[in-house]
Tab-separated table of C-alpha atoms in Angstrom:
chain	number	residue	atom	x	y	z
P	1	MET	CA	0.000	0.000	0.000
P	2	SER	CA	1.459	3.361	-1.059
P	3	LYS	CA	1.129	6.189	1.457
P	4	LEU	CA	1.939	9.881	1.462
P	5	LEU	CA	1.345	12.261	4.359
P	6	LEU	CA	1.274	15.972	3.576
P	7	LYS	CA	1.545	18.115	6.702
P	8	ASN	CA	0.367	21.664	7.398
P	9	VAL	CA	-1.618	21.957	4.202
P	10	SER	CA	-3.609	25.101	3.525
P	11	PHE	CA	-6.312	23.971	1.105
P	12	PHE	CA	-9.791	24.582	-0.274
P	13	ASN	CA	-12.166	21.983	1.103
P	14	GLU	CA	-15.226	20.380	-0.491
P	15	LEU	CA	-17.236	23.533	0.228
P	16	PHE	CA	-14.431	25.500	-1.456
P	17	GLU	CA	-13.644	27.273	1.779
P	18	LYS	CA	-10.070	27.610	2.938
P	19	GLU	CA	-8.897	25.521	5.880
P	20	ALA	CA	-5.719	23.933	7.182
P	21	GLY	CA	-4.764	20.415	8.157
P	22	ASP	CA	-2.873	17.314	7.164
P	23	ILE	CA	-3.801	15.175	4.165
P	24	LEU	CA	-3.143	11.433	4.112
P	25	ILE	CA	-3.002	9.813	0.687
P	26	GLU	CA	-3.278	6.056	0.270
P	27	ASN	CA	-3.243	4.229	-3.050
P	28	GLY	CA	-3.905	7.398	-5.011
P	29	LYS	CA	-6.910	8.546	-2.972
P	30	ILE	CA	-7.366	10.954	-0.094
P	31	ALA	CA	-7.707	8.687	2.929
P	32	ALA	CA	-7.968	11.266	5.710
P	33	ILE	CA	-7.940	15.011	6.342
P	34	GLY	CA	-7.274	16.578	9.748
P	35	ILE	CA	-4.587	16.466	12.413
P	36	ILE	CA	-2.809	13.219	11.596
P	37	ASP	CA	0.013	11.705	13.639
P	38	GLY	CA	3.216	10.819	11.859
P	39	GLU	CA	5.999	12.394	9.923
P	40	GLY	CA	5.283	13.758	6.497
P	41	GLU	CA	6.200	16.450	4.041
P	42	ASP	CA	5.739	19.982	5.352
P	43	MET	CA	3.696	22.035	2.835
P	44	THR	CA	3.860	25.304	4.755
P	45	GLY	CA	3.984	28.313	2.440
P	46	THR	CA	1.851	26.786	-0.293
P	47	VAL	CA	-1.882	26.418	-0.928
P	48	ALA	CA	-3.540	23.306	-2.365
P	49	LEU	CA	-6.199	23.636	-5.051
P	50	PRO	CA	-8.157	20.715	-6.494
P	51	GLY	CA	-6.766	19.423	-9.765
P	52	PHE	CA	-8.371	21.167	-12.737
P	53	VAL	CA	-10.734	19.278	-15.070
P	54	ASP	CA	-10.857	20.132	-18.792
P	55	ILE	CA	-13.876	18.435	-20.367
P	56	HIS	CA	-13.430	20.011	-23.830
P	57	ILE	CA	-9.929	19.841	-25.295
P	58	HIS	CA	-8.877	18.699	-28.763
P	59	GLY	CA	-5.134	18.840	-28.323
P	60	ALA	CA	-1.960	20.504	-27.103
P	61	ALA	CA	1.819	20.303	-27.424
P	62	GLY	CA	1.579	18.947	-30.959
P	63	GLY	CA	-0.879	16.172	-30.133
P	64	ASP	CA	-4.538	15.922	-31.100
P	65	ALA	CA	-7.164	13.462	-29.890
P	66	SER	CA	-8.273	12.949	-33.480
P	67	ASP	CA	-4.818	11.608	-34.410
P	68	ALA	CA	-6.024	8.343	-32.841
P	69	SER	CA	-2.564	7.635	-31.448
P	70	ALA	CA	-1.125	6.983	-28.018
P	71	GLU	CA	1.777	9.279	-28.879
P	72	SER	CA	-0.523	12.265	-29.406
P	73	LEU	CA	-2.567	11.525	-26.296
P	74	GLU	CA	0.659	11.283	-24.295
P	75	LYS	CA	1.732	14.722	-25.503
P	76	ILE	CA	-1.568	16.195	-24.344
P	77	SER	CA	-1.517	14.358	-20.999
P	78	SER	CA	2.052	15.397	-20.187
P	79	TYR	CA	1.480	19.017	-21.183
P	80	LEU	CA	-1.700	19.351	-19.119
P	81	ALA	CA	-0.080	18.017	-15.963
P	82	GLY	CA	2.391	20.892	-16.074
P	83	GLN	CA	-0.514	23.336	-16.308
P	84	GLY	CA	-2.405	22.024	-13.282
P	85	VAL	CA	-4.957	20.051	-15.303
P	86	THR	CA	-5.197	16.580	-13.771
P	87	SER	CA	-8.186	15.163	-15.697
P	88	PHE	CA	-9.411	15.752	-19.235
P	89	CYS	CA	-11.820	14.589	-21.894
P	90	PRO	CA	-10.095	14.167	-25.268
P	91	THR	CA	-12.494	15.794	-27.720
P	92	THR	CA	-13.140	14.637	-31.257
P	93	MET	CA	-13.964	16.764	-34.278
P	94	THR	CA	-16.734	16.372	-36.872
P	95	LEU	CA	-15.412	13.420	-38.880
P	96	GLY	CA	-16.655	10.279	-40.616
P	97	GLN	CA	-18.104	7.428	-38.566
P	98	GLU	CA	-15.288	4.978	-39.285
P	99	THR	CA	-12.699	7.579	-38.332
P	100	LEU	CA	-14.536	8.362	-35.094
P	101	VAL	CA	-14.688	4.661	-34.223
P	102	ASN	CA	-10.917	4.462	-34.651
P	103	ILE	CA	-10.375	7.570	-32.524
P	104	VAL	CA	-12.519	6.490	-29.572
P	105	SER	CA	-10.992	3.001	-29.727
P	106	ALA	CA	-7.502	4.503	-29.527
P	107	ILE	CA	-8.492	6.628	-26.521
P	108	ARG	CA	-10.010	3.571	-24.836
P	109	ASP	CA	-6.785	1.616	-25.346
P	110	TYR	CA	-4.620	4.472	-24.043
P	111	LYS	CA	-6.626	5.174	-20.886
P	112	GLY	CA	-4.761	3.948	-17.835
P	113	ARG	CA	-1.347	4.501	-19.425
P	114	GLU	CA	-1.264	8.300	-19.036
P	115	ALA	CA	2.035	9.842	-17.971
P	116	GLY	CA	0.318	13.023	-16.761
P	117	ALA	CA	-3.292	14.144	-16.709
P	118	LYS	CA	-5.716	11.235	-16.749
P	119	ILE	CA	-8.575	10.648	-19.131
P	120	ALA	CA	-11.952	11.237	-17.472
P	121	GLY	CA	-13.949	10.330	-20.574
P	122	ILE	CA	-14.431	11.222	-24.222
P	123	ASN	CA	-16.193	14.297	-25.601
P	124	LEU	CA	-17.792	14.013	-29.056
P	125	GLU	CA	-18.062	17.507	-30.539
P	126	GLY	CA	-20.340	16.680	-33.430
P	127	PRO	CA	-20.716	15.383	-36.051
P	128	PHE	CA	-24.487	15.862	-35.661
P	129	ILE	CA	-24.440	19.653	-35.935
P	130	ALA	CA	-25.740	22.503	-38.107
P	131	MET	CA	-23.882	23.400	-41.274
P	132	SER	CA	-24.558	27.106	-40.740
P	133	LYS	CA	-22.875	27.004	-37.315
P	134	LYS	CA	-20.099	24.535	-38.055
P	135	GLY	CA	-17.363	27.011	-37.099
P	136	ALA	CA	-14.016	25.262	-37.524
P	137	GLN	CA	-15.650	21.864	-38.032
P	138	ASN	CA	-15.160	20.133	-41.397
P	139	SER	CA	-18.265	20.624	-43.561
P	140	ASP	CA	-17.599	17.349	-45.421
P	141	PHE	CA	-18.728	15.376	-42.367
P	142	VAL	CA	-21.573	17.474	-40.932
P	143	ARG	CA	-24.703	15.302	-40.813
P	144	GLY	CA	-27.775	14.288	-38.849
P	145	GLY	CA	-27.377	11.610	-36.241
P	146	THR	CA	-28.882	8.238	-35.389
P	147	ALA	CA	-29.005	6.271	-32.168
P	148	ALA	CA	-27.280	3.375	-33.963
P	149	GLU	CA	-24.259	5.516	-34.869
P	150	PHE	CA	-24.064	6.835	-31.324
P	151	ASP	CA	-24.293	3.342	-29.831
P	152	GLU	CA	-21.515	2.109	-32.115
P	153	LEU	CA	-19.249	4.861	-30.784
P	154	VAL	CA	-20.210	4.161	-27.177
P	155	GLU	CA	-19.386	0.484	-27.631
P	156	ALA	CA	-16.079	1.198	-29.404
P	157	SER	CA	-15.097	3.586	-26.615
P	158	GLY	CA	-15.719	1.062	-23.865
P	159	ASP	CA	-18.450	3.322	-22.462
P	160	LEU	CA	-16.004	6.231	-22.137
P	161	ILE	CA	-18.178	8.774	-23.942
P	162	LYS	CA	-19.294	11.342	-21.371
P	163	LEU	CA	-20.437	14.239	-23.565
P	164	ILE	CA	-21.825	14.790	-27.064
P	165	THR	CA	-22.602	18.067	-28.832
P	166	ILE	CA	-25.572	18.185	-31.191
P	167	ALA	CA	-27.648	20.783	-33.036
P	168	PRO	CA	-31.199	19.771	-32.083
P	169	GLU	CA	-32.827	21.554	-35.034
P	170	ALA	CA	-30.515	20.006	-37.648
P	171	PHE	CA	-32.241	16.610	-37.617
P	172	ASP	CA	-35.192	14.865	-35.984
P	173	SER	CA	-33.399	14.805	-32.646
P	174	ALA	CA	-36.004	14.205	-29.938
P	175	ASP	CA	-35.608	10.421	-29.812
P	176	PHE	CA	-31.847	10.750	-30.202
P	177	ILE	CA	-31.597	13.114	-27.219
P	178	ARG	CA	-33.735	10.861	-25.038
P	179	HIS	CA	-31.619	7.848	-25.989
P	180	ALA	CA	-28.185	9.479	-25.717
P	181	SER	CA	-28.944	11.300	-22.456
P	182	GLU	CA	-29.340	7.915	-20.750
P	183	LYS	CA	-25.685	7.194	-21.507
P	184	CYS	CA	-23.918	10.567	-21.418
P	185	THR	CA	-24.447	14.312	-21.135
P	186	VAL	CA	-26.086	15.797	-24.237
P	187	SER	CA	-24.919	19.308	-25.056
P	188	ILE	CA	-26.413	21.896	-27.405
P	189	GLY	CA	-23.910	23.612	-29.641
P	190	HIS	CA	-22.831	24.386	-33.198
P	191	SER	CA	-26.514	25.057	-33.629
P	192	ALA	CA	-28.871	27.547	-35.261
P	193	ALA	CA	-31.792	26.587	-33.017
P	194	ASP	CA	-34.220	29.247	-31.879
P	195	SER	CA	-35.342	29.506	-28.277
P	196	GLN	CA	-38.328	27.193	-28.723
P	197	GLN	CA	-36.232	24.471	-30.373
P	198	CYS	CA	-33.584	24.833	-27.704
P	199	ARG	CA	-36.143	24.597	-24.908
P	200	ALA	CA	-37.616	21.471	-26.500
P	201	ALA	CA	-34.174	19.831	-26.522
P	202	LEU	CA	-33.726	20.636	-22.843
P	203	ASN	CA	-37.089	19.072	-22.109
P	204	GLU	CA	-35.984	15.889	-23.897
P	205	GLY	CA	-32.848	15.582	-21.759
P	206	ALA	CA	-30.130	17.924	-23.020
P	207	SER	CA	-28.435	19.522	-20.011
P	208	HIS	CA	-25.311	21.324	-21.178
P	209	PHE	CA	-24.179	23.982	-23.670
P	210	THR	CA	-21.006	23.815	-25.752
P	211	HIS	CA	-18.739	26.901	-25.634
P	212	LEU	CA	-21.528	29.366	-24.858
P	213	TYR	CA	-21.788	32.293	-27.313
P	214	ASN	CA	-19.577	30.626	-29.907
P	215	ALA	CA	-21.218	28.887	-32.896
P	216	MET	CA	-24.804	29.377	-31.710
P	217	THR	CA	-27.725	31.775	-32.076
P	218	PRO	CA	-27.278	34.931	-29.992
P	219	MET	CA	-29.757	36.541	-27.620
P	220	THR	CA	-31.681	39.576	-28.865
P	221	HIS	CA	-34.491	41.528	-27.249
P	222	ARG	CA	-37.088	39.731	-29.409
P	223	GLU	CA	-35.644	36.208	-29.616
P	224	ALA	CA	-33.685	34.604	-26.783
P	225	GLY	CA	-31.827	32.240	-29.125
P	226	ILE	CA	-29.636	29.555	-27.634
P	227	VAL	CA	-27.617	32.004	-25.540
P	228	GLY	CA	-30.611	33.531	-23.787
P	229	THR	CA	-32.289	30.158	-23.302
P	230	ALA	CA	-29.117	28.675	-21.861
P	231	LEU	CA	-28.755	31.493	-19.353
P	232	ASP	CA	-32.435	31.109	-18.406
P	233	SER	CA	-32.090	27.348	-17.814
P	234	ASP	CA	-30.558	25.165	-15.108
P	235	ALA	CA	-28.048	23.649	-17.539
P	236	THR	CA	-24.281	23.865	-17.244
P	237	CYS	CA	-22.538	26.119	-19.752
P	238	GLU	CA	-19.023	25.931	-21.142
P	239	LEU	CA	-17.042	29.155	-21.399
P	240	ILE	CA	-13.726	29.723	-23.164
P	241	CYS	CA	-12.041	32.320	-20.971
P	242	ASP	CA	-8.983	33.254	-23.011
P	243	GLY	CA	-10.245	36.819	-23.427
P	244	GLU	CA	-10.513	36.290	-27.191
P	245	HIS	CA	-13.530	34.038	-27.663
P	246	ILE	CA	-15.618	36.070	-25.201
P	247	CYS	CA	-14.827	39.592	-24.030
P	248	GLU	CA	-14.351	40.156	-20.318
P	249	THR	CA	-17.490	42.288	-19.967
P	250	VAL	CA	-19.659	39.481	-21.342
P	251	LEU	CA	-17.846	37.000	-19.112
P	252	ARG	CA	-18.594	39.102	-16.027
P	253	ASN	CA	-22.261	39.317	-16.965
P	254	SER	CA	-22.381	35.580	-17.678
P	255	PHE	CA	-20.934	34.633	-14.309
P	256	LYS	CA	-23.424	36.923	-12.561
P	257	ILE	CA	-26.229	34.892	-14.130
P	258	LEU	CA	-24.659	31.431	-13.978
P	259	GLY	CA	-23.465	31.820	-10.410
P	260	GLU	CA	-20.867	29.561	-8.852
P	261	ASN	CA	-22.348	26.191	-9.865
P	262	ARG	CA	-23.212	26.295	-13.582
P	263	ALA	CA	-20.170	27.637	-15.429
P	264	CYS	CA	-17.613	25.176	-16.789
P	265	VAL	CA	-14.358	26.703	-17.965
P	266	ILE	CA	-12.940	24.821	-20.959
P	267	SER	CA	-9.852	25.323	-23.067
P	268	ASP	CA	-11.186	23.987	-26.397
P	269	SER	CA	-7.485	23.999	-27.244
P	270	MET	CA	-5.942	22.442	-30.325
P	271	ARG	CA	-2.509	20.972	-30.990
P	272	ALA	CA	-0.873	24.419	-31.215
P	273	ALA	CA	-1.372	25.057	-27.487
P	274	GLY	CA	2.024	25.445	-25.867
P	275	LEU	CA	3.919	25.622	-29.179
P	276	GLY	CA	3.810	29.274	-30.190
P	277	ASN	CA	3.342	30.593	-33.708
P	278	GLY	CA	3.074	28.424	-36.787
P	279	GLU	CA	0.853	26.455	-39.130
P	280	PHE	CA	-1.086	23.523	-37.715
P	281	GLU	CA	-3.922	21.098	-38.513
P	282	LEU	CA	-7.357	20.713	-36.950
P	283	GLY	CA	-9.925	18.246	-38.238
P	284	GLY	CA	-8.218	18.103	-41.625
P	285	GLN	CA	-8.074	21.885	-41.998
P	286	GLN	CA	-5.135	24.301	-41.937
P	287	VAL	CA	-4.944	26.512	-38.860
P	288	PHE	CA	-2.618	29.454	-38.331
P	289	VAL	CA	-1.258	30.998	-35.128
P	290	ARG	CA	0.330	34.353	-35.878
P	291	GLU	CA	2.450	36.552	-33.652
P	292	GLY	CA	0.420	38.998	-31.604
P	293	ASP	CA	-2.894	37.351	-32.458
P	294	GLY	CA	-3.283	35.112	-29.411
P	295	VAL	CA	-5.680	32.758	-31.176
P	296	ALA	CA	-5.717	30.021	-33.804
P	297	ARG	CA	-7.513	30.876	-37.048
P	298	LEU	CA	-8.603	29.160	-40.239
P	299	ALA	CA	-7.388	30.602	-43.536
P	300	ASP	CA	-10.635	32.593	-43.799
P	301	GLY	CA	-9.952	34.289	-40.452
P	302	ASN	CA	-12.485	32.354	-38.361
P	303	ILE	CA	-11.295	31.415	-34.875
P	304	ALA	CA	-10.427	27.706	-34.691
P	305	ALA	CA	-10.404	26.300	-31.170
P	306	SER	CA	-7.903	27.958	-28.799
P	307	ILE	CA	-4.292	27.842	-27.676
P	308	THR	CA	-4.955	28.446	-23.988
P	309	ASN	CA	-5.216	26.163	-20.938
P	310	LEU	CA	-7.486	26.071	-17.902
P	311	TYR	CA	-4.976	27.454	-15.430
P	312	ARG	CA	-4.259	30.466	-17.610
P	313	GLU	CA	-8.011	31.006	-17.958
P	314	PHE	CA	-8.453	30.733	-14.189
P	315	LYS	CA	-5.957	33.562	-13.697
P	316	ASN	CA	-7.696	35.518	-16.466
P	317	LEU	CA	-10.987	35.262	-14.614
P	318	LEU	CA	-9.455	36.606	-11.427
P	319	ALA	CA	-8.012	39.510	-13.415
P	320	PHE	CA	-11.426	40.087	-15.014
P	321	GLY	CA	-13.033	40.456	-11.563
P	322	ILE	CA	-14.614	37.020	-11.075
P	323	ASP	CA	-14.472	36.007	-7.411
P	324	PHE	CA	-11.976	33.316	-6.441
P	325	LYS	CA	-14.471	30.685	-5.304
P	326	THR	CA	-16.578	30.935	-8.462
P	327	ALA	CA	-13.516	30.839	-10.719
P	328	LEU	CA	-12.082	27.820	-8.894
P	329	LYS	CA	-15.329	25.819	-8.920
P	330	SER	CA	-15.743	26.562	-12.629
P	331	CYS	CA	-12.407	24.877	-13.351
P	332	THR	CA	-12.849	21.889	-11.028
P	333	ILE	CA	-16.082	20.580	-9.520
P	334	ASN	CA	-18.486	22.082	-12.081
P	335	PRO	CA	-16.955	20.378	-15.125
P	336	ALA	CA	-16.542	17.177	-13.114
P	337	ARG	CA	-20.245	17.290	-12.256
P	338	ALA	CA	-21.188	18.012	-15.879
P	339	ILE	CA	-19.786	14.619	-16.905
P	340	GLY	CA	-20.945	12.759	-13.795
P	341	ALA	CA	-17.440	12.401	-12.345
P	342	ASP	CA	-17.811	14.626	-9.278
P	343	GLY	CA	-17.792	11.592	-6.978
P	344	GLU	CA	-14.192	10.877	-7.993
P	345	ILE	CA	-12.571	14.174	-9.009
P	346	GLY	CA	-13.088	17.935	-8.831
P	347	SER	CA	-12.595	18.700	-5.147
P	348	ILE	CA	-10.405	17.887	-2.173
P	349	ALA	CA	-12.329	15.389	-0.065
P	350	VAL	CA	-11.856	12.013	1.600
P	351	GLY	CA	-12.429	9.183	-0.849
P	352	LYS	CA	-11.658	11.217	-3.951
P	353	ALA	CA	-8.596	11.009	-6.150
P	354	ALA	CA	-5.573	12.775	-4.686
P	355	ASP	CA	-5.369	15.340	-7.491
P	356	LEU	CA	-3.781	18.459	-6.026
P	357	ILE	CA	-2.175	21.646	-7.335
P	358	PHE	CA	0.160	23.357	-4.890
P	359	VAL	CA	0.651	27.060	-5.607
P	360	ASP	CA	2.541	29.906	-3.975
P	361	GLU	CA	1.155	33.248	-2.835
P	362	ASN	CA	1.299	34.524	-6.421
P	363	LEU	CA	-0.662	31.501	-7.678
P	364	GLU	CA	2.382	30.138	-9.459
P	365	ILE	CA	2.243	26.344	-9.700
P	366	LYS	CA	4.899	24.652	-7.538
P	367	ARG	CA	3.758	21.018	-7.555
P	368	VAL	CA	1.044	18.887	-9.136
P	369	TYR	CA	-0.069	15.540	-7.743
P	370	ILE	CA	-2.186	13.185	-9.846
P	371	ASN	CA	-3.592	10.181	-7.964
P	372	GLY	CA	-1.098	11.040	-5.230
P	373	THR	CA	1.917	10.866	-7.533
P	374	LEU	CA	4.059	13.913	-8.220
P	375	ALA	CA	3.626	14.839	-11.884
């Protein structure tokens, strides 16, 4: 049995309130919190945050989930660990069914071999989306969906699929939503739905929104669109907080409405994250990162995913005026809850995985533990 005792830990507890104590880790899980006898490592001078959870990420450090290779997944996993992200959902692009089967099979086979951040599940972004809101998705593979196609992917993944994005108005989706929502979280995104169509999808079982504001119908004073309906619902909402996809004023307003429990910060990053300027590939399309731009773009100028990471976004939110507790929950327990993994990850509590980020007074990362092992 592997044990690790961390002494004098200042940390944010399951209520996301700051307290102090010792943390005993056994076999990768938090076994006890409190005043614990025994010698251990003194963590005075640091603060422990829960490991961050990125439920929507295509790639980083040159790797992409859609490469369907252990090498690419390893690049992403290793990179994320250095950025305080301890769990992630490799996210596919809009691609052909056979290709998607190969991708989810590769992720299934790689899970459990991660060198850094661990795979919490698979996120299918498409392919059952609206052509008019495809964004950086490949138009050659945009199509309506069937329960049979979805089930084939679930089976190939070994039941790892935790999230799927659909456009409810793009096909006869009611039965699909009811069926899929029994197996994973159904998210509305890349969609031209109006408020009524969006509300109908929520009533059928959709409970999440993919990168709110981006690739969806906006809110106006006469038609709520997807954005207004999302804000008026109880659903969780993804937000890309790089300061490029959504301006800080809109982010502040969004967090006022969503509160501390409904926002899920995501990176939506692609393989260029962590690599600087250059020409890259995303879903079979050329993507460019140019000096001073801060974003990845298609040749036509449209934004294509991001090059950020959750920890950078967390610090952005604090700079934008979002309170610490709300920002922290939006990077940890909220995304974990959105994929049904909050019993295992997302907060510091007895029985959960020992995923911890130790930071200094300036919020600079000093150590990252994943399942109790120093990353």
